[in-house]
Amino acid sequence: KDTNKTECAKITNVLLKSRTGEFDLESIMFLKLRNLGIYDLGCIGDCINLERLDLSGNNITNLGPLSPLRRLLVLNLSANRISNLEPLSSCEGLQSLNVAGNVIPSVDNLHALKSLKKLESIRLKDNTYNYTNPVCKNSSYRTLILDIFPNMKVLDGERVVGRGSDLYQLCKDIDDTIKAGMYKNGQLPELPETKPWVDDGFWEIKRSNNAIVDEAYKQFSDVLHECRLLNSRAAHVISQNERTISLKNQPKQYAV
C-alpha cells in the first residue's frame, strides 16, 4: 500500500502543520488544500478558528468533520463528489459556499442549510470551468433556491438582490439578445464602421468656462497656502522648544 498516497488522501496533523507552518491547529484561520486527492477530512474539525477553507478539486464525499467549524465564513468545495450538505448546517457563520462540480441531486438537499442566516452566496454552477450539479438541470432551480434563502445576494456568481442587480440583469438580457441576433445564417454580418458619440474634446474640462471648477481650484490653492504657513510656524515653535530644552539640560557652570 502506498503510504505517501494515504497521507495525502487524509487530512492529518502533519499535513495541516506542514501546509500552514502553525504548530497549534487552533491558530489556523486560512487553509488551502486544493487538488490533493483528499477523500477523508480527518482532523480538519480541530481547526476551530478557521475562517476561509478551500478544498476544491479533491474526492470528498463526507462533510461530517466540518461540522465543528462554527466560525467558517468562506468554503470552497467545488469539484468533489458531494451529495449531502447537512453537516454544514452547524457552520452558523458561513457566508459564502461554492459546491459547483459535485453531485447534489435536488433542491431538497439545500433545505439543510436554511438555518444559516448569514449565508449570502451559493454557487452550484460555474461555466468558466464547466462545473455543475444534477440539481441545475431543473429549469426552475434558481427560483426554488431563492425561495429557501430569501437573504441570498449572489447565486452562481450573479447578483440577485441589492444595488446593481436589476441593472446587471438588464445588461445580461441585452447582451444575450445581441449575441442571438448577431449571427445570420450561421455567419457574422458586416457591421458599419463605428463613430464616436460626441465631438473630440467633449470630455475635456475647460477651466476658463467653468466658474465652479475655477472657484474650487482657488479655494484649494488658498487652503494649501494656509497649510504651508501653519507648517512653517509649527517647525519654528518646535525648533525654539528643542533649543530651550537643550539649554536646560546643560550642566550649570559656577565662577571660581
XYZ file of N, CA and C in Angstrom:
768
model
N 0.853 -1.193 0.000
C 0.000 0.000 0.000
C 0.886 1.239 0.000
N 0.528 2.229 -0.803
C 1.333 3.443 -0.925
C 1.062 4.359 0.263
N 2.032 4.431 1.199
C 1.851 5.215 2.423
C 1.725 6.697 2.121
N 2.568 7.221 1.215
C 2.534 8.640 0.893
C 1.192 9.058 0.326
N 0.634 8.197 -0.510
C -0.653 8.500 -1.107
C -1.738 8.524 -0.044
N -1.650 7.590 0.939
C -2.633 7.544 2.010
C -2.578 8.816 2.855
N -1.358 9.308 3.127
C -1.204 10.524 3.929
C -1.801 11.735 3.230
N -1.664 11.804 1.910
C -2.226 12.919 1.162
C -3.740 12.796 1.034
N -4.239 11.563 1.040
C -5.661 11.342 0.860
C -6.455 11.642 2.117
N -5.780 11.755 3.255
C -6.451 12.050 4.517
C -5.795 13.262 5.172
N -6.627 14.152 5.697
C -6.100 15.324 6.397
C -5.618 14.913 7.774
N -4.333 15.154 8.040
C -3.726 14.797 9.323
C -3.094 16.027 9.959
N -2.693 15.892 11.225
C -1.990 16.979 11.910
C -0.730 17.375 11.156
N -0.001 16.368 10.688
C 1.256 16.615 9.970
C 0.993 17.424 8.702
N -0.041 17.050 7.955
C -0.370 17.757 6.711
C -0.744 19.208 6.997
N -1.576 19.430 8.012
C -2.021 20.777 8.339
C -0.859 21.657 8.795
N 0.004 21.113 9.637
C 1.130 21.898 10.155
C 2.156 22.195 9.068
N 2.359 21.246 8.167
C 3.336 21.464 7.092
C 2.825 22.477 6.074
N 1.521 22.513 5.887
C 0.932 23.430 4.915
C 0.839 24.856 5.440
N 0.641 25.008 6.739
C 0.408 26.330 7.313
C 1.589 26.872 8.109
N 2.447 25.988 8.588
C 3.545 26.432 9.439
C 3.112 26.711 10.865
N 1.853 26.404 11.181
C 1.326 26.613 12.533
C 1.501 25.341 13.359
N 1.971 25.507 14.595
C 2.125 24.355 15.486
C 0.798 23.998 16.146
N 0.006 25.025 16.457
C -1.294 24.820 17.101
C -2.396 24.897 16.046
N -3.192 23.848 15.890
C -4.236 23.820 14.865
C -5.287 24.905 15.098
N -5.485 25.308 16.346
C -6.478 26.338 16.644
C -6.035 27.719 16.157
N -4.783 27.855 15.775
C -4.273 29.138 15.273
C -4.500 29.305 13.778
N -4.911 28.240 13.107
C -5.095 28.290 11.649
C -6.415 28.990 11.328
N -6.335 30.053 10.520
C -7.529 30.801 10.119
C -7.802 30.690 8.620
N -6.753 30.471 7.832
C -6.894 30.344 6.383
C -6.194 29.060 5.935
N -6.876 28.289 5.092
C -6.316 26.999 4.694
C -6.709 26.671 3.256
N -5.696 26.300 2.449
C -5.939 25.916 1.060
C -5.345 24.533 0.825
N -6.232 23.569 0.546
C -5.817 22.185 0.279
C -6.460 21.735 -1.028
N -6.008 22.304 -2.105
C -6.610 22.033 -3.417
C -5.883 20.915 -4.147
N -6.676 20.096 -4.868
C -6.114 19.096 -5.790
C -5.089 18.176 -5.141
N -5.408 17.664 -3.950
C -4.504 16.755 -3.244
C -5.039 15.323 -3.208
N -6.156 15.074 -3.834
C -6.732 13.729 -3.812
C -7.361 13.382 -2.475
N -7.685 14.356 -1.680
C -8.245 14.119 -0.336
C -9.653 13.528 -0.433
N -9.887 12.458 0.310
C -11.245 11.908 0.417
C -11.701 11.803 1.874
N -10.749 11.915 2.815
C -11.063 11.847 4.246
C -10.618 13.155 4.900
N -11.573 13.892 5.472
C -11.272 15.191 6.072
C -10.580 15.075 7.422
N -10.484 13.898 7.959
C -9.687 13.628 9.153
C -9.912 14.600 10.292
N -8.834 15.288 10.702
C -8.867 16.151 11.884
C -9.129 17.609 11.546
N -9.714 17.910 10.390
C -9.972 19.297 9.999
C -10.832 20.022 11.029
N -11.670 19.278 11.753
C -12.543 19.870 12.757
C -11.811 20.460 13.947
N -10.528 20.117 14.106
C -9.733 20.677 15.208
C -9.302 22.113 14.928
N -9.441 22.559 13.694
C -9.106 23.953 13.333
C -10.331 24.826 13.599
N -10.698 24.952 14.856
C -11.992 25.550 15.223
C -12.079 27.043 14.911
N -10.953 27.711 14.659
C -10.979 29.143 14.351
C -10.832 29.419 12.855
N -10.962 28.374 12.058
C -10.834 28.510 10.612
C -11.930 29.415 10.061
N -11.521 30.365 9.182
C -12.471 31.301 8.584
C -12.610 31.097 7.077
N -11.542 30.729 6.419
C -11.576 30.516 4.966
C -10.935 29.168 4.639
N -11.667 28.346 3.919
C -11.206 26.988 3.627
C -11.457 26.646 2.165
N -10.412 26.202 1.478
C -10.511 25.802 0.069
C -10.124 24.331 -0.054
N -11.115 23.491 -0.362
C -10.906 22.050 -0.538
C -11.298 21.618 -1.948
N -11.207 22.522 -2.888
C -11.644 22.226 -4.246
C -10.734 21.217 -4.933
N -11.306 20.476 -5.888
C -10.530 19.549 -6.698
C -10.060 18.310 -5.980
N -10.849 17.803 -5.012
C -10.485 16.577 -4.303
C -11.533 15.494 -4.545
N -11.565 14.477 -3.678
C -12.521 13.374 -3.832
C -13.417 13.237 -2.598
N -13.799 14.347 -2.029
C -14.542 14.378 -0.768
C -16.007 13.999 -0.990
N -16.517 13.144 -0.110
C -17.937 12.781 -0.138
C -18.618 13.076 1.199
N -17.886 12.929 2.290
C -18.451 13.106 3.629
C -17.972 14.422 4.240
N -18.923 15.310 4.573
C -18.590 16.612 5.141
C -18.708 16.646 6.660
N -18.947 15.504 7.281
C -19.136 15.433 8.726
C -18.068 16.139 9.546
N -16.779 15.956 9.243
C -15.728 16.597 10.041
C -15.744 18.123 10.000
N -16.521 18.723 9.091
C -16.570 20.184 9.010
C -17.562 20.788 10.003
N -18.394 19.972 10.604
C -19.470 20.488 11.468
C -18.987 21.329 12.653
N -17.782 21.107 13.236
C -17.359 21.959 14.361
C -16.902 23.362 13.957
N -16.792 23.637 12.666
C -16.212 24.903 12.203
C -17.278 26.004 12.191
N -17.634 26.482 13.374
C -18.713 27.463 13.514
C -18.292 28.868 13.088
N -16.981 29.110 12.993
C -16.507 30.438 12.607
C -16.170 30.530 11.119
N -16.424 29.462 10.403
C -16.107 29.432 8.984
C -16.967 30.447 8.226
N -16.313 31.276 7.396
C -17.010 32.303 6.623
C -17.120 31.926 5.147
N -16.017 31.430 4.577
C -15.967 31.123 3.145
C -15.500 29.691 2.957
N -16.270 28.915 2.201
C -15.956 27.496 1.996
C -16.059 27.153 0.517
N -14.964 26.638 -0.038
C -14.931 26.222 -1.446
C -14.792 24.702 -1.508
N -15.848 24.040 -1.961
C -15.872 22.578 -2.095
C -16.102 22.170 -3.550
N -15.795 23.047 -4.474
C -16.048 22.746 -5.886
C -15.210 21.559 -6.357
N -15.740 20.851 -7.365
C -15.054 19.721 -7.993
C -14.719 18.618 -6.995
N -15.741 18.138 -6.274
C -15.611 16.975 -5.406
C -16.718 15.986 -5.755
N -17.116 15.150 -4.799
C -18.184 14.171 -5.063
C -19.249 14.239 -3.973
N -19.654 15.437 -3.632
C -20.550 15.689 -2.502
C -22.013 15.659 -2.944
N -22.831 14.985 -2.162
C -24.273 14.972 -2.421
C -25.074 15.425 -1.210
N -24.487 15.314 -0.016
C -25.189 15.651 1.226
C -24.525 16.857 1.900
N -25.292 17.936 2.089
C -24.768 19.167 2.685
C -25.178 19.338 4.145
N -25.890 18.381 4.704
C -26.439 18.527 6.056
C -25.394 18.839 7.130
N -24.171 18.263 7.083
C -23.183 18.584 8.126
C -22.820 20.062 8.210
N -23.072 20.820 7.145
C -22.734 22.241 7.146
C -23.757 23.088 7.896
N -24.844 22.489 8.318
C -25.906 23.247 8.985
C -25.452 23.843 10.315
N -24.382 23.308 10.892
C -23.875 23.845 12.163
C -22.814 24.926 11.962
N -22.425 25.186 10.717
C -21.445 26.246 10.418
C -22.176 27.579 10.363
N -22.581 28.050 11.534
C -23.509 29.172 11.634
C -22.960 30.494 11.110
N -21.649 30.624 10.952
C -21.068 31.872 10.446
C -20.886 31.895 8.939
N -21.230 30.798 8.253
C -20.950 30.666 6.822
C -21.670 31.742 6.005
N -20.900 32.424 5.157
C -21.445 33.476 4.307
C -21.396 33.109 2.821
N -20.364 32.363 2.430
C -20.199 32.031 1.015
C -19.858 30.555 0.859
N -20.603 29.865 -0.027
C -20.412 28.426 -0.233
C -20.348 28.122 -1.723
N -19.271 27.451 -2.134
C -19.099 27.033 -3.520
C -19.097 25.513 -3.581
N -20.154 24.929 -4.159
C -20.245 23.475 -4.316
C -20.456 23.102 -5.782
N -20.022 23.978 -6.683
C -20.118 23.671 -8.113
C -19.268 22.453 -8.441
N -19.738 21.641 -9.382
C -18.969 20.467 -9.780
C -19.069 19.316 -8.810
N -20.242 19.125 -8.194
C -20.478 17.992 -7.304
C -21.676 17.194 -7.806
N -22.284 16.401 -6.951
C -23.390 15.532 -7.375
C -24.634 15.787 -6.520
N -24.912 17.047 -6.217
C -26.104 17.403 -5.438
C -27.330 17.173 -6.318
N -28.214 16.248 -5.928
C -29.274 15.802 -6.830
C -30.465 16.741 -6.971
N -30.852 17.418 -5.884
C -32.071 18.224 -5.957
C -32.019 19.398 -4.983
N -32.973 20.304 -5.141
C -33.065 21.473 -4.261
C -33.340 21.047 -2.823
N -33.977 19.907 -2.648
C -34.290 19.416 -1.295
C -33.033 19.272 -0.441
N -31.909 18.968 -1.077
C -30.653 18.804 -0.341
C -30.145 20.112 0.249
N -30.678 21.242 -0.236
C -30.246 22.544 0.256
C -31.067 23.020 1.450
N -32.178 22.356 1.721
C -33.026 22.749 2.854
C -32.260 22.657 4.174
N -31.270 21.774 4.238
C -30.494 21.608 5.467
C -29.732 22.875 5.842
N -29.512 23.758 4.853
C -28.744 24.980 5.100
C -29.639 26.182 5.394
N -30.926 25.954 5.473
C -31.872 27.061 5.670
C -31.629 27.803 6.977
N -31.054 27.131 7.960
C -30.812 27.754 9.268
C -29.622 28.705 9.254
N -28.847 28.709 8.167
C -27.661 29.569 8.083
C -28.093 30.975 7.662
N -28.363 31.816 8.635
C -28.922 33.149 8.392
C -27.939 34.096 7.712
N -26.640 33.825 7.814
C -25.635 34.719 7.239
C -25.230 34.318 5.823
N -25.752 33.207 5.341
C -25.379 32.718 4.014
C -25.936 33.651 2.935
N -25.036 34.259 2.159
C -25.427 35.240 1.150
C -25.042 34.832 -0.264
N -24.166 33.846 -0.391
C -23.689 33.464 -1.718
C -23.560 31.947 -1.828
N -24.196 31.382 -2.847
C -24.090 29.947 -3.139
C -23.762 29.778 -4.614
N -22.813 28.899 -4.899
C -22.504 28.587 -6.293
C -22.676 27.099 -6.518
N -23.608 26.757 -7.399
C -23.860 25.372 -7.794
C -23.367 25.102 -9.211
N -23.116 26.171 -9.932
C -22.709 26.040 -11.334
C -21.645 27.087 -11.641
N -20.610 26.679 -12.377
C -19.544 27.589 -12.764
C -19.205 27.331 -14.226
N -19.688 28.199 -15.099
C -19.489 27.997 -16.536
C -18.037 28.147 -16.956
N -17.251 28.869 -16.173
C -15.844 29.064 -16.510
C -15.100 27.733 -16.555
N -15.390 26.858 -15.591
C -14.723 25.555 -15.514
C -15.642 24.405 -15.936
N -16.829 24.758 -16.424
C -17.813 23.755 -16.831
C -18.223 22.860 -15.661
N -18.329 23.461 -14.461
C -18.776 22.745 -13.265
C -20.293 22.908 -13.123
N -20.945 21.833 -12.699
C -22.384 21.917 -12.479
C -22.793 20.887 -11.439
N -24.095 20.700 -11.248
C -24.670 19.689 -10.368
C -25.942 19.168 -11.022
N -26.357 17.941 -10.711
C -27.613 17.430 -11.269
C -28.810 18.345 -10.989
N -28.794 19.055 -9.839
C -29.907 19.937 -9.496
C -30.076 21.057 -10.514
N -28.988 21.426 -11.189
C -29.048 22.534 -12.141
C -29.819 22.184 -13.414
N -30.129 20.910 -13.600
C -30.933 20.501 -14.758
C -32.383 20.938 -14.611
N -32.789 21.209 -13.388
C -34.133 21.722 -13.130
C -34.180 23.186 -13.554
N -35.006 23.515 -14.539
C -35.029 24.868 -15.097
C -35.435 25.930 -14.081
N -36.113 25.520 -13.028
C -36.574 26.491 -12.032
C -35.769 26.422 -10.734
N -34.582 25.816 -10.779
C -33.835 25.630 -9.532
C -33.425 26.959 -8.905
N -33.151 27.971 -9.725
C -32.769 29.272 -9.177
C -33.902 29.884 -8.365
N -35.098 29.818 -8.903
C -36.268 30.355 -8.198
C -36.498 29.609 -6.898
N -36.375 28.296 -6.942
C -36.589 27.478 -5.742
C -35.556 27.789 -4.663
N -34.307 27.994 -5.072
C -33.252 28.295 -4.110
C -33.493 29.655 -3.456
N -33.919 30.628 -4.257
C -34.182 31.960 -3.708
C -35.381 31.945 -2.764
N -36.308 31.008 -2.955
C -37.427 30.853 -2.019
C -36.926 30.315 -0.678
N -35.937 29.421 -0.733
C -35.394 28.835 0.504
C -34.539 29.859 1.246
N -33.774 30.654 0.472
C -32.845 31.622 1.061
C -33.241 33.042 0.635
N -34.185 33.646 1.326
C -34.645 34.988 0.934
C -33.574 36.066 1.076
N -32.524 35.814 1.868
C -31.458 36.797 2.057
C -30.308 36.616 1.073
N -30.471 35.699 0.129
C -29.402 35.424 -0.825
C -29.102 36.654 -1.685
N -27.807 36.979 -1.844
C -27.392 38.123 -2.657
C -26.718 37.710 -3.961
N -26.017 36.561 -3.923
C -25.301 36.106 -5.117
C -25.570 34.622 -5.328
N -26.018 34.271 -6.536
C -26.285 32.871 -6.883
C -25.549 32.544 -8.171
N -24.687 31.546 -8.112
C -23.875 31.137 -9.269
C -23.065 32.309 -9.831
N -22.575 33.171 -8.934
C -21.725 34.281 -9.350
C -22.455 35.501 -9.869
N -23.809 35.473 -9.853
C -24.588 36.606 -10.347
C -25.370 37.229 -9.200
N -25.344 38.568 -9.122
C -26.094 39.258 -8.084
C -27.589 39.107 -8.334
N -28.317 38.809 -7.275
C -29.766 38.621 -7.405
C -30.544 39.676 -6.642
N -29.890 40.335 -5.656
C -30.535 41.422 -4.922
C -29.499 42.498 -4.642
N -29.979 43.644 -4.187
C -29.070 44.719 -3.819
C -28.772 45.640 -4.975
N -27.997 46.676 -4.688
C -27.680 47.682 -5.686
C -26.976 47.055 -6.883
N -27.493 47.351 -8.076
C -26.859 46.873 -9.294
C -27.444 45.585 -9.839
N -28.263 44.879 -9.049
C -28.771 43.585 -9.517
C -29.722 43.755 -10.706
N -30.619 44.760 -10.649
C -31.558 44.987 -11.749
C -30.808 45.417 -13.008
N -29.825 46.302 -12.813
C -29.030 46.751 -13.952
C -28.235 45.601 -14.543
N -27.687 44.749 -13.671
C -26.921 43.589 -14.145
C -27.808 42.690 -15.011
N -29.012 42.398 -14.528
C -29.910 41.516 -15.268
C -30.317 42.143 -16.595
N -30.563 43.464 -16.582
C -30.930 44.152 -17.812
C -29.809 44.066 -18.840
N -28.578 44.356 -18.385
C -27.422 44.287 -19.293
C -27.208 42.869 -19.819
N -27.440 41.887 -18.946
C -27.278 40.493 -19.355
C -28.303 40.126 -20.426
N -29.559 40.560 -20.232
C -30.614 40.275 -21.214
C -30.304 40.942 -22.549
N -29.835 42.190 -22.490
C -29.492 42.904 -23.722
C -28.342 42.205 -24.438
N -27.328 41.801 -23.664
C -26.167 41.124 -24.227
C -26.572 39.812 -24.896
N -27.437 39.036 -24.230
C -27.894 37.761 -24.802
C -28.681 37.989 -26.088
N -29.506 39.050 -26.097
C -30.306 39.361 -27.281
C -29.414 39.748 -28.453
N -28.388 40.561 -28.148
C -27.466 40.990 -29.200
C -26.702 39.798 -29.767
N -26.234 38.928 -28.867
C -25.494 37.741 -29.327
C -26.368 36.847 -30.196
N -27.646 36.709 -29.794
C -28.559 35.841 -30.550
C -28.849 36.403 -31.934
N -28.840 37.745 -32.064
C -29.183 38.362 -33.340
C -27.995 38.687 -34.213
N -26.800 38.499 -33.700
C -25.610 38.866 -34.472
C -25.331 37.908 -35.614
N -25.679 36.647 -35.413
C -25.374 35.644 -36.434
C -26.583 35.426 -37.343
N -26.361 35.545 -38.598
C -27.418 35.364 -39.585
C -26.987 34.267 -40.551
N -27.781 33.210 -40.613
C -27.454 32.048 -41.450
C -26.087 31.474 -41.085
N -25.773 31.519 -39.764
C -24.520 30.941 -39.293
C -23.303 31.797 -39.547
N -23.497 33.001 -40.109
C -22.360 33.865 -40.401
C -22.537 35.202 -39.693
N -21.422 35.807 -39.382
C -21.428 37.110 -38.724
C -21.525 38.193 -39.795
N -22.618 38.982 -39.800
C -22.770 40.013 -40.834
C -21.772 41.156 -40.642
N -21.514 41.869 -41.750
C -20.604 43.006 -41.668
C -21.288 44.146 -40.922
N -20.565 44.724 -40.004
C -21.115 45.815 -39.201
C -20.584 47.143 -39.722
N -21.409 48.195 -39.703
C -20.941 49.507 -40.164
C -19.842 50.039 -39.256
N -19.015 50.900 -39.811
C -17.917 51.472 -39.039
C -18.465 52.310 -37.887
N -17.928 52.076 -36.729
C -18.398 52.805 -35.557
C -17.859 54.230 -35.563
N -18.670 55.148 -35.039
C -18.277 56.547 -34.953
C -18.448 57.021 -33.520
N -17.641 57.973 -33.099
C -17.777 58.481 -31.724
C -19.122 59.154 -31.516
N -19.645 59.083 -30.302
C -20.946 59.666 -29.976
C -20.862 61.183 -29.848
N -19.703 61.686 -29.444
C -19.551 63.125 -29.217
C -18.321 63.623 -29.965
N -18.230 64.934 -30.093
C -17.098 65.536 -30.802
C -15.818 65.406 -29.981
N -14.690 65.518 -30.673
C -13.402 65.473 -29.990
C -13.304 66.603 -28.973
N -12.748 66.285 -27.810
C -12.579 67.293 -26.767
C -13.809 67.534 -25.923
N -14.882 66.742 -26.165
C -16.138 66.954 -25.423
C -15.949 66.734 -23.927
N -15.112 65.736 -23.574
C -14.959 65.369 -22.158
C -13.859 66.163 -21.457
N -13.154 67.021 -22.177
C -12.092 67.795 -21.555
C -12.678 68.916 -20.712
N -12.111 69.110 -19.521
C -12.579 70.160 -18.614
C -11.884 71.469 -18.974
N -12.671 72.465 -19.330
C -12.132 73.777 -19.668
C -12.340 74.689 -18.481
N -11.274 74.950 -17.758
C -11.377 75.726 -16.530
C -11.894 77.140 -16.775
N -11.507 77.723 -17.873
C -11.901 79.100 -18.133
C -13.402 79.241 -18.347
N -14.071 78.160 -18.734
C -15.506 78.214 -18.992
C -16.330 77.585 -17.883
N -15.701 77.270 -16.779
C -16.420 76.602 -15.698
C -16.146 77.341 -14.395
N -17.089 78.176 -14.004
C -16.895 79.014 -12.821
C -16.780 78.182 -11.557
N -17.514 77.069 -11.482
C -17.494 76.228 -10.288
C -16.122 75.606 -10.096
N -15.550 75.080 -11.181
C -14.218 74.480 -11.097
C -13.181 75.525 -10.735
N -13.307 76.720 -11.337
C -12.361 77.796 -11.034
C -12.396 78.167 -9.558
N -13.615 78.279 -9.012
C -13.753 78.645 -7.609
C -13.193 77.565 -6.694
N -13.472 76.297 -7.023
C -12.954 75.183 -6.225
C -11.428 75.156 -6.266
N -10.875 75.421 -7.448
C -9.415 75.434 -7.589
C -8.808 76.558 -6.757
N -9.467 77.733 -6.759
C -8.984 78.874 -5.976
C -9.023 78.563 -4.480
N -10.150 77.965 -4.010
C -10.271 77.624 -2.596
C -9.221 76.596 -2.183
N -8.978 75.637 -3.052
C -7.966 74.621 -2.757
C -6.579 75.259 -2.644
N -6.276 76.197 -3.536
C -4.972 76.875 -3.501
C -4.822 77.672 -2.214
N -5.915 78.331 -1.779
C -5.867 79.113 -0.542
C -5.611 78.215 0.668
N -6.323 77.094 0.730
C -6.159 76.155 1.838
C -4.739 75.590 1.857
N -4.228 75.252 0.678
C -2.868 74.717 0.584
C -1.847 75.747 1.076
N -2.066 77.028 0.740
C -1.163 78.092 1.189
C -1.201 78.225 2.715
N -2.404 78.151 3.306
C -2.548 78.236 4.756
C -1.849 77.064 5.448
N -1.974 75.882 4.861
C -1.320 74.694 5.430
C 0.197 74.860 5.437
N 0.734 75.441 4.379
C 2.179 75.646 4.322
C 2.628 76.658 5.379
N 1.819 77.704 5.599
C 2.148 78.684 6.623
C 2.127 78.050 8.017
N 1.081 77.253 8.279
C 0.984 76.570 9.566
C 2.156 75.628 9.787
N 2.546 74.931 8.734
C 3.673 74.009 8.833
C 4.964 74.770 9.169
N 5.131 75.936 8.551
C 6.323 76.746 8.810
C 6.335 77.252 10.257
N 5.163 77.713 10.753
C 5.083 78.184 12.131
C 5.339 77.057 13.127
N 4.763 75.893 12.840
C 4.948 74.742 13.728
C 6.415 74.346 13.799
N 7.085 74.347 12.662
C 8.510 73.996 12.630
C 9.329 74.993 13.451
N 8.938 76.288 13.373
C 9.652 77.326 14.139
C 9.460 77.130 15.643
N 8.214 76.841 16.087
C 7.914 76.619 17.505
C 8.652 75.395 18.032
N 8.633 74.326 17.257
C 9.322 73.096 17.662
C 10.818 73.359 17.823
N 11.391 74.117 16.890
C 12.815 74.430 16.951
C 13.155 75.229 18.209
N 12.280 76.207 18.558
C 12.508 77.007 19.764
C 12.435 76.155 21.024
N 11.421 75.272 21.085
C 11.264 74.400 22.252
C 12.446 73.451 22.410
N 12.920 72.895 21.309
C 14.073 71.997 21.372
C 15.313 72.744 21.873
N 15.438 74.002 21.451
C 16.588 74.805 21.877
C 16.515 75.099 23.378
N 15.289 75.417 23.870
C 15.106 75.702 25.292
C 15.417 74.483 26.141
N 14.915 73.318 25.701
C 15.163 72.070 26.439
C 16.644 71.747 26.467
N 17.324 71.994 25.349
C 18.753 71.716 25.268
C 19.546 72.583 26.249
N 19.148 73.854 26.373
C 19.833 74.757 27.303
C 19.605 74.348 28.748
N 18.375 73.865 29.065
C 18.057 73.440 30.430
C 18.854 72.207 30.834
N 19.149 71.357 29.875
C 19.849 70.113 30.163
C 21.365 70.287 30.292
N 21.876 71.465 29.916
C 23.321 71.692 30.017
C 23.719 71.873 31.489
N 24.854 71.301 31.924
C 25.285 71.456 33.331
C 25.620 72.910 33.653
N 25.252 73.319 34.868
C 25.494 74.700 35.292
C 26.986 74.903 35.587
N 27.487 76.078 35.223
C 28.884 76.409 35.455
C 28.951 77.534 36.468
N 29.811 77.378 37.444
C 29.971 78.396 38.501
C 31.348 79.018 38.408
N 31.387 80.346 38.648
C 32.670 81.062 38.598
C 33.451 80.785 39.874
N 34.765 80.620 39.759
C 35.629 80.337 40.931
C 36.319 81.626 41.348
